[in-house]
Phi, psi and omega in degrees: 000131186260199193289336186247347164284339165292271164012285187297285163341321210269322203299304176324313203278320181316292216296316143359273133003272188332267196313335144346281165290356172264342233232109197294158166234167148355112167247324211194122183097210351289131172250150160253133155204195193075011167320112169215214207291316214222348167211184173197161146225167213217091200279145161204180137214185202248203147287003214178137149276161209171166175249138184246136163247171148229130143329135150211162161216197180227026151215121213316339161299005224004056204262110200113342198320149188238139182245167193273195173236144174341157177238186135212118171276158136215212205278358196276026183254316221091349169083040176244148169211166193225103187279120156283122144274102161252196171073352182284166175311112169301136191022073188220150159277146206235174148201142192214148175223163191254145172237125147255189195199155176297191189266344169285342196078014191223012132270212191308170185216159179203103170298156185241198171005194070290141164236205175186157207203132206245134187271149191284153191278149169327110189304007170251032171230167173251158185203164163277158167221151179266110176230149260205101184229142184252142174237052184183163226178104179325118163265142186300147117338127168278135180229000000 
């Protein structure tokens, strides 16, 4: 490797870094709640400001998966954002991940966790149901 090819590598590898270091992670959720027949929301927040999206399928592999269109948190937030899902299925398994991205959108991007969450049965049918509550919130790893 000669000398302008180092170079180049180096630059690549800095600007990289940079973008990197812009780029918010996970500090706290993702949570879901507000569950019913036809939706959810999907709570988080980040480190930082960036645009948070979700991923969902109705397979954990999110394969096919449909993403919301961005949020953006920032500090007038707390740097939290709360993602609407619509359009779902009545009593289907869902699976989902938070994607950020820097606040332009046009660097690196970072999927978190996958979890899932069962959308509730129609209300004009009867079904058993589980429900389910929490006074607390994982905080993530950052990724």
């Amino acid at each position: 490797m000669n000398a302008r090819h180092a170079t180049v590598l180096s630059l690549l590898a800095l600007l990289a870094s940079s973008a990197a270091a812009q780029l918010p992670s996970q500090t706290h959720g993702e949570m879901v709640g507000t569950v019913d027949h036809r939706s959810a929301w999907i709570w988080t927040r980040a480190s930082g400001t960036g645009l948070v999206s979700v991923r969902y399928a109705t397979n954990a592999a999110l394969l096919g998966a449909l993403e919301t269109p961005p949020v953006l948190a920032t500090s007038a937030g707390d740097f939290t954002a709360k993602i609407p899902l619509t359009g779902l299925q009545s009593a289907t398994r869902y699976w989902y991940a938070v994607v950020l991205a820097d606040a332009s959108g046009q660097g690196i991007r970072r999927q978190g966790f996958t979890s899932t969450f069962t959308t509730a049965p129609d209300p004009s049918t009867r079904a058993d149901v589980v429900l389910g509550f929490s006074g607390d919130c994982r905080d993530a790893a950052s990724y």
